[in-house]
mmCIF file of C-alpha atoms and ligand atoms in Angstrom:
data_model
loop_
_atom_site.group_PDB
_atom_site.id
_atom_site.type_symbol
_atom_site.label_atom_id
_atom_site.label_comp_id
_atom_site.label_asym_id
_atom_site.label_seq_id
_atom_site.Cartn_x
_atom_site.Cartn_y
_atom_site.Cartn_z
ATOM 1 C CA UNK A 160 8.229 10.545 -49.021
ATOM 2 C CA UNK A 161 4.822 11.700 -47.762
ATOM 3 C CA UNK A 162 3.648 9.955 -44.620
ATOM 4 C CA UNK A 163 0.326 8.127 -44.663
ATOM 5 C CA UNK A 164 -2.429 10.156 -43.054
ATOM 6 C CA UNK A 165 -4.487 8.702 -40.232
ATOM 7 C CA UNK A 166 -8.214 9.339 -40.248
ATOM 8 C CA UNK A 167 -9.810 8.420 -36.940
ATOM 9 C CA UNK A 168 -13.375 7.109 -37.028
ATOM 10 C CA UNK A 169 -15.127 7.859 -33.728
ATOM 11 C CA UNK A 170 -18.493 6.187 -34.446
ATOM 12 C CA UNK A 171 -18.035 3.648 -31.694
ATOM 13 C CA UNK A 172 -17.628 6.284 -29.015
ATOM 14 C CA UNK A 173 -21.234 7.086 -29.899
ATOM 15 C CA UNK A 174 -22.093 3.363 -29.839
ATOM 16 C CA UNK A 175 -20.940 3.184 -26.209
ATOM 17 C CA UNK A 176 -22.834 6.359 -25.327
ATOM 18 C CA UNK A 177 -26.017 5.111 -26.983
ATOM 19 C CA UNK A 178 -25.815 1.740 -25.215
ATOM 20 C CA UNK A 179 -26.868 3.582 -22.046
ATOM 21 C CA UNK A 180 -28.840 6.409 -23.631
ATOM 22 C CA UNK A 181 -26.684 8.830 -21.652
ATOM 23 C CA UNK A 182 -24.666 11.868 -22.787
ATOM 24 C CA UNK A 183 -21.210 10.316 -22.315
ATOM 25 C CA UNK A 184 -18.733 9.363 -23.655
ATOM 26 C CA UNK A 185 -19.027 12.396 -25.902
ATOM 27 C CA UNK A 186 -18.148 11.971 -29.592
ATOM 28 C CA UNK A 187 -17.268 15.679 -29.734
ATOM 29 C CA UNK A 188 -14.790 15.234 -26.883
ATOM 30 C CA UNK A 189 -13.382 12.169 -28.643
ATOM 31 C CA UNK A 190 -12.990 14.113 -31.889
ATOM 32 C CA UNK A 191 -11.134 16.962 -30.140
ATOM 33 C CA UNK A 192 -9.034 14.474 -28.167
ATOM 34 C CA UNK A 193 -8.127 12.610 -31.376
ATOM 35 C CA UNK A 194 -7.233 15.932 -33.003
ATOM 36 C CA UNK A 195 -4.896 16.789 -30.089
ATOM 37 C CA UNK A 196 -3.427 13.282 -30.205
ATOM 38 C CA UNK A 197 -2.273 13.422 -33.822
ATOM 39 C CA UNK A 198 -5.238 12.379 -35.986
ATOM 40 C CA UNK A 199 -5.102 13.957 -39.441
ATOM 41 C CA UNK A 200 -8.864 13.885 -39.879
ATOM 42 C CA UNK A 201 -11.995 12.684 -38.121
ATOM 43 C CA UNK A 202 -14.491 10.348 -39.742
ATOM 44 C CA UNK A 203 -18.108 9.892 -38.715
ATOM 45 C CA UNK A 204 -20.741 7.748 -40.400
ATOM 46 C CA UNK A 205 -24.254 9.122 -40.117
ATOM 47 C CA UNK A 206 -26.351 6.002 -40.664
ATOM 48 C CA UNK A 207 -29.978 6.007 -41.685
ATOM 49 C CA UNK A 208 -30.971 4.479 -38.297
ATOM 50 C CA UNK A 209 -28.612 6.823 -36.329
ATOM 51 C CA UNK A 210 -27.343 3.826 -34.390
ATOM 52 C CA UNK A 211 -24.158 5.679 -33.424
ATOM 53 C CA UNK A 212 -23.479 9.229 -34.615
ATOM 54 C CA UNK A 213 -26.543 11.484 -34.772
ATOM 55 C CA UNK A 214 -27.330 14.787 -36.473
ATOM 56 C CA UNK A 215 -26.451 16.859 -33.399
ATOM 57 C CA UNK A 216 -23.042 15.133 -33.094
ATOM 58 C CA UNK A 217 -22.364 16.036 -36.717
ATOM 59 C CA UNK A 218 -23.307 19.677 -36.155
ATOM 60 C CA UNK A 219 -21.211 20.033 -32.986
ATOM 61 C CA UNK A 220 -18.169 18.258 -34.418
ATOM 62 C CA UNK A 221 -18.316 20.250 -37.661
ATOM 63 C CA UNK A 222 -18.413 23.542 -35.752
ATOM 64 C CA UNK A 223 -15.554 22.777 -33.324
ATOM 65 C CA UNK A 224 -13.090 20.650 -35.295
ATOM 66 C CA UNK A 225 -9.963 22.260 -36.762
ATOM 67 C CA UNK A 226 -8.758 19.256 -38.761
ATOM 68 C CA UNK A 227 -10.797 17.990 -41.748
ATOM 69 C CA UNK A 228 -14.070 16.180 -41.151
ATOM 70 C CA UNK A 229 -14.876 13.185 -43.339
ATOM 71 C CA UNK A 230 -18.589 12.395 -43.355
ATOM 72 C CA UNK A 231 -19.588 8.915 -44.486
ATOM 73 C CA UNK A 232 -23.079 8.658 -45.903
ATOM 74 C CA UNK A 233 -25.223 6.401 -48.029
ATOM 75 C CA UNK A 234 -26.356 7.779 -51.382
ATOM 76 C CA UNK A 235 -29.858 8.753 -50.314
ATOM 77 C CA UNK A 236 -31.804 11.989 -50.711
ATOM 78 C CA UNK A 237 -31.902 12.542 -46.946
ATOM 79 C CA UNK A 238 -28.129 12.218 -46.615
ATOM 80 C CA UNK A 239 -27.547 14.354 -49.693
ATOM 81 C CA UNK A 240 -29.425 17.212 -48.055
ATOM 82 C CA UNK A 241 -27.658 16.799 -44.711
ATOM 83 C CA UNK A 242 -24.230 16.715 -46.369
ATOM 84 C CA UNK A 243 -24.977 19.779 -48.508
ATOM 85 C CA UNK A 244 -26.126 21.678 -45.438
ATOM 86 C CA UNK A 245 -23.180 20.748 -43.224
ATOM 87 C CA UNK A 246 -20.434 21.049 -45.888
ATOM 88 C CA UNK A 247 -17.891 18.581 -44.446
ATOM 89 C CA UNK A 248 -14.414 18.786 -45.982
ATOM 90 C CA UNK A 249 -14.737 15.230 -47.283
ATOM 91 C CA UNK A 250 -17.741 13.091 -48.077
ATOM 92 C CA UNK A 251 -17.282 9.362 -48.436
ATOM 93 C CA UNK A 252 -20.206 7.619 -50.118
ATOM 94 C CA UNK A 253 -20.701 4.139 -48.705
ATOM 95 C CA UNK A 254 -23.228 1.357 -49.268
ATOM 96 C CA UNK A 255 -25.626 0.823 -46.390
ATOM 97 C CA UNK A 256 -27.887 -2.078 -45.548
ATOM 98 C CA UNK A 257 -30.179 -1.634 -42.617
ATOM 99 C CA UNK A 258 -29.515 -5.054 -41.045
ATOM 100 C CA UNK A 259 -25.724 -5.095 -41.414
ATOM 101 C CA UNK A 260 -23.528 -4.720 -38.339
ATOM 102 C CA UNK A 261 -20.953 -2.717 -40.289
ATOM 103 C CA UNK A 262 -20.320 -1.687 -43.919
ATOM 104 C CA UNK A 263 -19.939 -5.130 -45.431
ATOM 105 C CA UNK A 264 -18.514 -4.371 -48.854
ATOM 106 C CA UNK A 265 -17.787 -1.638 -51.347
ATOM 107 C CA UNK A 266 -20.373 0.288 -53.376
ATOM 108 C CA UNK A 267 -22.155 -1.398 -56.241
ATOM 109 C CA UNK A 268 -21.215 1.110 -58.907
ATOM 110 C CA UNK A 269 -23.316 -0.478 -61.638
ATOM 111 C CA UNK A 270 -26.350 0.669 -59.730
ATOM 112 C CA UNK A 271 -27.602 4.269 -60.011
ATOM 113 C CA UNK A 272 -24.535 5.611 -61.796
ATOM 114 C CA UNK A 273 -26.392 8.710 -62.965
ATOM 115 C CA UNK A 274 -27.592 9.560 -59.455
ATOM 116 C CA UNK A 275 -24.072 9.085 -58.090
ATOM 117 C CA UNK A 276 -22.584 11.315 -60.786
ATOM 118 C CA UNK A 277 -25.149 14.000 -60.048
ATOM 119 C CA UNK A 278 -24.575 14.013 -56.291
ATOM 120 C CA UNK A 279 -20.793 13.916 -56.661
ATOM 121 C CA UNK A 280 -21.006 17.019 -58.813
ATOM 122 C CA UNK A 281 -23.292 18.754 -56.278
ATOM 123 C CA UNK A 282 -20.932 17.945 -53.387
ATOM 124 C CA UNK A 283 -17.912 19.184 -55.310
ATOM 125 C CA UNK A 284 -19.655 22.435 -56.223
ATOM 126 C CA UNK A 285 -20.457 22.785 -52.519
ATOM 127 C CA UNK A 286 -16.692 22.527 -51.768
ATOM 128 C CA UNK A 287 -16.634 19.007 -50.310
ATOM 129 C CA UNK A 288 -14.159 16.524 -51.765
ATOM 130 C CA UNK A 289 -15.766 13.207 -52.612
ATOM 131 C CA UNK A 290 -14.577 9.709 -52.059
ATOM 132 C CA UNK A 291 -16.234 6.403 -53.029
ATOM 133 C CA UNK A 292 -15.874 3.356 -50.798
ATOM 134 C CA UNK A 293 -15.203 0.499 -53.210
ATOM 135 C CA UNK A 294 -13.805 -2.998 -53.391
ATOM 136 C CA UNK A 295 -10.160 -3.101 -54.522
ATOM 137 C CA UNK A 296 -11.192 -3.768 -58.123
ATOM 138 C CA UNK A 297 -9.832 -2.269 -61.335
ATOM 139 C CA UNK A 298 -13.257 -1.912 -62.917
ATOM 140 C CA UNK A 299 -14.672 -0.068 -59.871
ATOM 141 C CA UNK A 300 -11.716 2.306 -59.964
ATOM 142 C CA UNK A 301 -12.387 3.044 -63.646
ATOM 143 C CA UNK A 302 -16.044 3.747 -62.884
ATOM 144 C CA UNK A 303 -15.095 5.949 -59.888
ATOM 145 C CA UNK A 304 -12.889 8.026 -62.170
ATOM 146 C CA UNK A 305 -15.655 8.337 -64.756
ATOM 147 C CA UNK A 306 -18.025 9.544 -62.017
ATOM 148 C CA UNK A 307 -15.527 12.312 -61.181
ATOM 149 C CA UNK A 308 -14.684 11.194 -57.630
ATOM 150 C CA UNK A 309 -11.580 12.805 -56.097
ATOM 151 C CA UNK A 310 -10.718 9.748 -54.064
ATOM 152 C CA UNK A 311 -11.410 6.043 -53.796
ATOM 153 C CA UNK A 312 -11.340 4.378 -50.409
ATOM 154 C CA UNK A 313 -10.509 0.704 -50.804
ATOM 155 C CA UNK A 314 -12.486 -1.667 -48.573
ATOM 156 C CA UNK A 315 -9.846 -3.668 -46.714
ATOM 157 C CA UNK A 316 -12.288 -5.852 -44.770
ATOM 158 C CA UNK A 317 -11.566 -9.118 -46.587
ATOM 159 C CA UNK A 318 -7.822 -8.650 -46.302
ATOM 160 C CA UNK A 319 -8.049 -7.775 -42.593
ATOM 161 C CA UNK A 320 -10.231 -10.808 -41.845
ATOM 162 C CA UNK A 321 -7.674 -13.089 -43.446
ATOM 163 C CA UNK A 322 -4.845 -11.468 -41.462
ATOM 164 C CA UNK A 323 -6.819 -11.733 -38.199
ATOM 165 C CA UNK A 324 -7.673 -15.375 -38.794
ATOM 166 C CA UNK A 325 -4.061 -16.113 -39.743
ATOM 167 C CA UNK A 326 -5.118 -17.256 -43.220
ATOM 168 C CA UNK A 327 -3.327 -16.744 -46.499
ATOM 169 C CA UNK A 328 -3.871 -13.104 -47.454
ATOM 170 C CA UNK A 329 -1.424 -12.938 -50.381
ATOM 171 C CA UNK A 330 -3.961 -12.782 -53.204
ATOM 172 C CA UNK A 331 -6.088 -10.173 -51.412
ATOM 173 C CA UNK A 332 -2.954 -8.111 -50.766
ATOM 174 C CA UNK A 333 -2.101 -8.335 -54.454
ATOM 175 C CA UNK A 334 -5.549 -7.041 -55.392
ATOM 176 C CA UNK A 335 -5.101 -4.066 -53.061
ATOM 177 C CA UNK A 336 -1.615 -3.301 -54.437
ATOM 178 C CA UNK A 337 -2.877 -3.405 -58.036
ATOM 179 C CA UNK A 338 -5.839 -1.211 -57.156
ATOM 180 C CA UNK A 339 -3.581 1.371 -55.470
ATOM 181 C CA UNK A 340 -1.251 1.550 -58.473
ATOM 182 C CA UNK A 341 -4.132 1.787 -60.929
ATOM 183 C CA UNK A 342 -5.960 4.431 -58.882
ATOM 184 C CA UNK A 343 -2.835 6.560 -58.658
ATOM 185 C CA UNK A 344 -2.232 6.164 -62.409
ATOM 186 C CA UNK A 345 -5.682 7.611 -63.064
ATOM 187 C CA UNK A 346 -4.871 10.528 -60.752
ATOM 188 C CA UNK A 347 -7.173 9.433 -57.920
ATOM 189 C CA UNK A 348 -6.250 9.755 -54.258
ATOM 190 C CA UNK A 349 -6.329 6.286 -52.757
ATOM 191 C CA UNK A 350 -7.418 5.734 -49.163
ATOM 192 C CA UNK A 351 -7.962 2.424 -47.385
ATOM 193 C CA UNK A 352 -10.084 1.316 -44.494
ATOM 194 C CA UNK A 353 -12.247 -1.195 -42.700
ATOM 195 C CA UNK A 354 -11.176 -3.730 -40.127
ATOM 196 C CA UNK A 355 -7.637 -2.378 -39.821
ATOM 197 C CA UNK A 356 -5.619 -3.401 -36.773
ATOM 198 C CA UNK A 357 -1.992 -2.736 -35.812
ATOM 199 C CA UNK A 358 -0.996 -5.857 -37.753
ATOM 200 C CA UNK A 359 -2.978 -5.309 -40.948
ATOM 201 C CA UNK A 360 -2.219 -1.568 -41.061
ATOM 202 C CA UNK A 361 1.473 -2.364 -40.773
ATOM 203 C CA UNK A 362 1.342 -4.709 -43.780
ATOM 204 C CA UNK A 363 -0.647 -2.245 -45.899
ATOM 205 C CA UNK A 364 1.535 0.701 -44.901
ATOM 206 C CA UNK A 365 4.306 -0.849 -47.015
ATOM 207 C CA UNK A 366 2.276 -0.228 -50.191
ATOM 208 C CA UNK A 367 3.363 2.998 -51.858
ATOM 209 C CA UNK A 368 0.526 5.246 -52.954
ATOM 210 C CA UNK A 369 -2.011 4.878 -50.135
ATOM 211 C CA UNK A 370 -2.616 8.409 -48.946
ATOM 212 C CA UNK A 371 -4.733 7.747 -45.873
ATOM 213 C CA UNK A 372 -6.024 5.014 -43.591
ATOM 214 C CA UNK A 373 -9.399 5.336 -41.913
ATOM 215 C CA UNK A 374 -9.547 3.352 -38.709
ATOM 216 C CA UNK A 375 -12.318 3.069 -36.164
ATOM 217 C CA UNK A 376 -13.414 -0.094 -34.401
ATOM 218 C CA UNK A 377 -10.004 -1.483 -33.468
ATOM 219 C CA UNK A 378 -8.621 1.941 -32.573
ATOM 220 C CA UNK A 379 -11.494 2.729 -30.197
ATOM 221 C CA UNK A 380 -11.373 -0.803 -28.736
ATOM 222 C CA UNK A 381 -7.619 -0.698 -28.196
ATOM 223 C CA UNK A 382 -7.947 2.698 -26.512
ATOM 224 C CA UNK A 383 -9.715 0.912 -23.631
ATOM 225 C CA UNK A 384 -6.517 -0.950 -22.828
ATOM 226 C CA UNK A 385 -4.199 1.972 -23.452
ATOM 227 C CA UNK A 386 -6.385 4.221 -21.277
ATOM 228 C CA UNK A 387 -7.817 2.016 -18.524
ATOM 229 C CA UNK A 388 -4.802 2.313 -16.226
ATOM 230 C CA UNK A 389 -5.149 6.111 -16.005
ATOM 231 C CA UNK A 390 -8.899 5.934 -15.463
ATOM 232 C CA UNK A 391 -8.510 3.462 -12.611
ATOM 233 C CA UNK A 392 -5.748 5.612 -11.080
ATOM 234 C CA UNK A 393 -8.069 8.626 -11.247
ATOM 235 C CA UNK A 394 -10.862 6.732 -9.441
ATOM 236 C CA UNK A 395 -8.364 5.515 -6.816
ATOM 237 C CA UNK A 396 -7.320 9.141 -6.233
ATOM 238 C CA UNK A 397 -10.908 10.391 -6.022
ATOM 239 C CA UNK A 398 -12.208 7.756 -3.608
ATOM 240 C CA UNK A 399 -9.202 7.488 -1.329
HETATM 241 N N1 PXP B 691 -13.885 3.404 -43.929
HETATM 242 C C1 PXP B 691 -15.202 3.308 -44.222
HETATM 243 C C2 PXP B 691 -15.679 3.861 -45.525
HETATM 244 C C3 PXP B 691 -16.106 2.720 -43.309
HETATM 245 O O1 PXP B 691 -17.421 2.639 -43.619
HETATM 246 C C4 PXP B 691 -15.607 2.268 -42.069
HETATM 247 C C5 PXP B 691 -16.560 1.694 -41.065
HETATM 248 O O2 PXP B 691 -17.551 2.589 -40.753
HETATM 249 C C6 PXP B 691 -14.240 2.425 -41.802
HETATM 250 C C7 PXP B 691 -13.405 2.967 -42.752
HETATM 251 C C8 PXP B 691 -13.637 2.038 -40.490
HETATM 252 O O3 PXP B 691 -13.722 0.680 -40.304
HETATM 253 P P1 PXP B 691 -13.349 0.078 -38.888
HETATM 254 O O4 PXP B 691 -14.304 0.655 -37.912
HETATM 255 O O5 PXP B 691 -13.505 -1.385 -39.083
HETATM 256 O O6 PXP B 691 -11.926 0.484 -38.594
#
C-alpha cells in the first residue's frame, strides 16, 4: 500500500520572522530543513496581504527546493500572474478573506465557476497540477471534477476542532470518508489539511485513499518543543 505523503506548510516560520521585521527565521532554511527531514513537499500560502510568506520567499524557495512546491493562492488576477510566472509543481486554490486568521472553510464553487475553469486550464497548460481546497462535500467534489482539477484537498478544520475539543467527531469523520471514496471514484487525487495535529492526523490516516496531508500550524508549533532543548544546549555551549 502507498504511504500517505506529508506536505509541510512553512507559512508560520514567516509569521515568526515578520513579527520582528527581521530576516530570521528564514522560510527558505525551513523549507530545505523540512526537505532533509523527510517532507514530501513544501506548501506556502502567498496571501493578498503578505502577512507571512512574501514574493521573495516564493522565488527563493522555488529556485532551491528539490521536492515539489505547492503554492496556495486565492483565485485573483494578481495571484494568477504570480503563479504562472513561478510555475510551482502544484497550485492549490483556496478561498481568502482579508480579516480571517486562517483559511476558514473550503471554496465556494458556485461562485465564478467559469473563471475557475479558465485559470485551472491555464495552470495545467503551464505544467502546474491544480488542487481545489473544498469542504468534504459530494457536490463540491462533482464540481471540482467538472472544472478539471487534478486534486481536491478536503478542509479538515471542523473535524480537527471537534477532536481537539474532545467532542463527538463521528459524523464529520463520516463526511470525510465518503468524500475520499467519492473523489477517488471520480479519479481525483484526494488530499486533506487544516488544523491537523498528531491526534487528528492519526485518526484520518486510517482512511484509505487520502494521498497527502498538508500540515502547518501544529507542526511548526510542535517543533518548538522538539527543538528547544538543542537550541538551549547550543547557547549554553556558546556562552560558557
Ligand atoms: N491546507 C490548506 C489548503 C491551507 O490553506 C492550510 C492553511 O494555510 C493548511 C492546509 C494547513 O493548515 P494548518 O496550518 O492548520 O496545519
